[in-house]
Amino acid sequence: MLKITKGLLLLLFILMGVGINQTAFSQVTKLRGKVVDAKTQEPLPFVNISFKGTTIGATTDFDGNYFIETRTPTDSLQVSFVGYKGRVYAVQKGVFQTLNIELHSEAVALQEIKILPGENPAHILLRKIIAHKKKNNPSRLESYQYETYTKMEMDLNNINDDFKNKKIMRQFQFVFDYVDTSVVTGKSYLPVFITESLSDYYYRKTPKLEREVIKASQMSGIKDNASLAQFTGQLHQNINIYDNFIDLFNKNFVSPIADGGLSYYKYYLTDSAYRDGNWCYHMSFKPKRKLEPCFVGDFWVADTTFAVENMKMRITKDVNLNWVKDLVSTNEFQKLNDSTWFLKKQNLFVDFMLTNRDSTSQMGFFGRKTISYRKVKLNEPIRKEIVKLENNVIVNDDALGKQASYWDDARPFKLSKRESGIYSMVDSIQNVPLYKNIIDIIQTFVTGYYTKGNFEYGPYYKLYSFNEIEGNRFMFGGRTSNDFSTKVMYNAHVAYGDKDNRFKYGLGFLYMINKLPRETFGMQWKHDIHQLGKSPNAFTEGNILASLLKRNPNNKLTMLNQFEAHYEKEWFQGFMNSLKFRYRDISPTPIVPFVSPNGDLPISGIKNSEIELRTRWTRNEKVVMGEFERVHLGGPVPIVNLYLTMGLKNVLGSGQEYFKADLSVDHTLDLPPLGKMRYLATASKLFGKVPYPLLSLHEGNETYAFDPYAFNMMNYFEFASDQYVSLSVEHHFQGFILNRIPLFKRLKWRTVVSAKGLWGTLSDKNNGALANSEAILKFPVGLSDVTDPYFEASVGVENIFKFFRVDAMWRLNHLEPNPNQDFEKFGIRAMFQMTF
């Protein structure tokens, strides 16, 4: 199962956006504050601030605020601004300080200046930067490789005395020795998770190849977890400022040097100077309009090449982004030769706020990540043994066992005493009983299972439900835990209905032959109710939410005896096959009868045996892996699934011989600045004669919950086909429309639209709705073909209270009154979702 450890919970939170970061150096000197005019007290933007004797500097923002930090020993801060007297301030080494600065104006005799109309020089410089983007973009290179050090950390922030003195914290007093202060926000914070990794990264443009070999990895509180180490490797995606749009937290932000940057930003040319032997220009920028996904910040750009030397970007306070109060990204580049610049260091700092309350006492999380790039090689051939690796991210066998001396040499900086102690501090937290209880509660809520020793009990949302067939349904079940085994997982359940007075049950196992690449074998037996014509995303049988949210009587269930055995093999990352044998014995009910078409002779059941071969293909997909289960998080190319199914006649009583092919293509497209569009195209063809339970019973939805994989205005058992094509398109505007409407932009709601279509046919031999049909079974009342295409559409609003989406839905055709189907022409559907 995908066991939720402390580290994995935090990493899953990180994963909703991008890997997170900021630098933390030994004896870090941190300063933040505000610079104002001494006489008027007006804030001064673009003031140059630096540690004396170093090249480490910062510039005040449009409100006069600044923050700066260094690990380099220094005791003086230098401040300068044209028209004001420069100042030098003494600072304490290795601590956090708030230093507000007042500058006094300086009388300067200037010669007569004539101001003539012309173009903003910042715009002229920006056009030159854009013209040279293709040449300076690292993605233009045919190949490159480098060694990278990555450090990620999660911190609990706003640690104050009231929190420390709470009764619940008495068992955790030892952790407060590690409290520090953020230079970005001024908030105190307590590290709760830290991970480091050292990797060799390889990239080739044609044919496309990416490989990361993790040479060393360590995580606080987690020992010998290769899967988690591999997952952290996948988080080391870069923010490429040369792209027109930068994907952060599933939202496309406009790059400050985007081709269309003048449509989104105001630019200011503020300074020029020699930096590391290069004559550079300093530019500041801010958004033209509120709420748009833009940054505020500044950058230095080299003359002649017009390559960015470094850039600091910060999201605006009013951007339509959930859970994130602040975000700062810094990108520093190194000059490799006369014309090529490459990344040297990337930092990303994120301040997560769990509520809307803007309070200095409101607790949240910091996410921080630092990546340092060394030993960069350009356009060199990649070794054959690297090309032949089966996964994009590989963890070396000895990566998890590196000693402290190895890390002292591998890090590009030395950890402070506080940082060095974080690992042992977090390990100590896990031994506190209260902490264990909190993690148990969170794990139960997220996974649905309560873990106790060798067994996991659940899922809790299936303990009780109700439907018209079983009445009140009670279920108890569970599965073995990772403590029992990480090679085999057993599962079982038993259920009882007080209306049909029948016991149902299921049991099975999953055996992990190999984890990377994945190879499994398993078997499952089920004697339980089943909903035919249900989408794979719908509520499963026995889910209490399916009972509470039903819009029609839940009476189209059938009794199913089913045995499945499967073998799954992932040949390489993104390409997988599975072979499955399935036996089913489906029993009729008064609502879903099995009757011969020519005499109303009842049939006791349908027995079916089949073999299914599935092929799944995609590329560069992100995956979260547990010991047995994994969560697919999508990637840059479509996910293609091909199912080939063959019915086996006279095997375990099966009476049908047929062949079926199903193809689906699922993909999400970034369409900035208009948002994201997801489409799902499917097609299917059945060769042979089968009873209607084995046809394509198109996925309906008889609940008020929105199901993205179903036709939400269609009932169960409404349409069937033996060949069909369908298309579903859903577009999320991510605030592009409502951000421009005065009332709605305060609510931060987001528009979403969708449309679905289906066209299918039935051959006469499978159409049990025809008079004198040759079909094996007569169709139940209301079931028909869909030769006339079916369409539905919706307009919705998501991000309501950050958690809800509500859609107004219309059924566009098949609207003729039908006494056998009580359908809706218009309906409201809702779903719970958590998005940034």
PDB file of C-alpha atoms in Angstrom, residues 593-600 603 688-697 717-722 761-787 820:
ATOM      1  CA  PRO A 593     -33.227  -9.089 -15.583  1.00  0.00           C
ATOM      2  CA  PHE A 594     -31.625 -11.716 -17.821  1.00  0.00           C
ATOM      3  CA  VAL A 595     -34.347 -12.837 -20.243  1.00  0.00           C
ATOM      4  CA  SER A 596     -34.148 -14.503 -23.650  1.00  0.00           C
ATOM      5  CA  PRO A 597     -35.441 -12.219 -26.440  1.00  0.00           C
ATOM      6  CA  ASN A 598     -37.930 -14.730 -27.910  1.00  0.00           C
ATOM      7  CA  GLY A 599     -39.907 -16.146 -25.060  1.00  0.00           C
ATOM      8  CA  ASP A 600     -39.224 -14.211 -21.896  1.00  0.00           C
ATOM      9  CA  ILE A 603     -31.755 -17.028 -17.415  1.00  0.00           C
ATOM     10  CA  GLY A 688     -18.657 -11.343 -31.804  1.00  0.00           C
ATOM     11  CA  LYS A 689     -22.008 -11.978 -30.185  1.00  0.00           C
ATOM     12  CA  VAL A 690     -22.341 -11.328 -26.453  1.00  0.00           C
ATOM     13  CA  PRO A 691     -25.082 -10.689 -23.862  1.00  0.00           C
ATOM     14  CA  TYR A 692     -25.646  -7.049 -22.959  1.00  0.00           C
ATOM     15  CA  PRO A 693     -23.614  -7.103 -19.656  1.00  0.00           C
ATOM     16  CA  LEU A 694     -20.544  -7.685 -21.831  1.00  0.00           C
ATOM     17  CA  LEU A 695     -21.278  -4.838 -24.253  1.00  0.00           C
ATOM     18  CA  SER A 696     -19.977  -1.332 -23.686  1.00  0.00           C
ATOM     19  CA  LEU A 697     -22.527  -0.066 -21.167  1.00  0.00           C
ATOM     20  CA  PHE A 717     -28.224   1.196 -18.319  1.00  0.00           C
ATOM     21  CA  GLU A 718     -29.305   3.905 -20.725  1.00  0.00           C
ATOM     22  CA  PHE A 719     -27.034   3.276 -23.742  1.00  0.00           C
ATOM     23  CA  ALA A 720     -25.016   0.309 -25.003  1.00  0.00           C
ATOM     24  CA  SER A 721     -22.750  -0.223 -28.019  1.00  0.00           C
ATOM     25  CA  ASP A 722     -20.539  -2.831 -29.596  1.00  0.00           C
ATOM     26  CA  THR A 761     -23.700   1.544 -32.937  1.00  0.00           C
ATOM     27  CA  LEU A 762     -25.093  -1.898 -32.220  1.00  0.00           C
ATOM     28  CA  SER A 763     -25.146  -4.757 -34.688  1.00  0.00           C
ATOM     29  CA  ASP A 764     -28.480  -6.600 -34.924  1.00  0.00           C
ATOM     30  CA  LYS A 765     -26.989  -9.711 -33.323  1.00  0.00           C
ATOM     31  CA  ASN A 766     -26.211  -7.727 -30.141  1.00  0.00           C
ATOM     32  CA  ASN A 767     -29.223  -5.384 -30.078  1.00  0.00           C
ATOM     33  CA  GLY A 768     -31.545  -6.869 -27.488  1.00  0.00           C
ATOM     34  CA  ALA A 769     -33.960  -3.937 -27.892  1.00  0.00           C
ATOM     35  CA  LEU A 770     -35.117  -5.078 -31.359  1.00  0.00           C
ATOM     36  CA  ALA A 771     -38.220  -7.159 -31.919  1.00  0.00           C
ATOM     37  CA  ASN A 772     -37.321 -10.709 -33.011  1.00  0.00           C
ATOM     38  CA  SER A 773     -33.709  -9.934 -32.103  1.00  0.00           C
ATOM     39  CA  GLU A 774     -30.991 -12.549 -32.457  1.00  0.00           C
ATOM     40  CA  ALA A 775     -29.334 -11.213 -29.303  1.00  0.00           C
ATOM     41  CA  ILE A 776     -28.532 -13.556 -26.446  1.00  0.00           C
ATOM     42  CA  LEU A 777     -30.451 -11.439 -23.918  1.00  0.00           C
ATOM     43  CA  LYS A 778     -33.327  -9.033 -24.131  1.00  0.00           C
ATOM     44  CA  PHE A 779     -32.388  -5.530 -23.036  1.00  0.00           C
ATOM     45  CA  PRO A 780     -33.764  -4.323 -19.701  1.00  0.00           C
ATOM     46  CA  VAL A 781     -36.354  -1.570 -19.904  1.00  0.00           C
ATOM     47  CA  GLY A 782     -34.760   1.752 -20.910  1.00  0.00           C
ATOM     48  CA  LEU A 783     -31.554   0.394 -22.461  1.00  0.00           C
ATOM     49  CA  SER A 784     -31.022   1.274 -26.135  1.00  0.00           C
ATOM     50  CA  ASP A 785     -28.360   2.065 -28.702  1.00  0.00           C
ATOM     51  CA  VAL A 786     -26.769   5.458 -29.233  1.00  0.00           C
ATOM     52  CA  THR A 787     -26.797   5.622 -33.039  1.00  0.00           C
ATOM     53  CA  ASN A 820     -38.676   3.948 -19.105  1.00  0.00           C
TER      54      ASN A 820
END
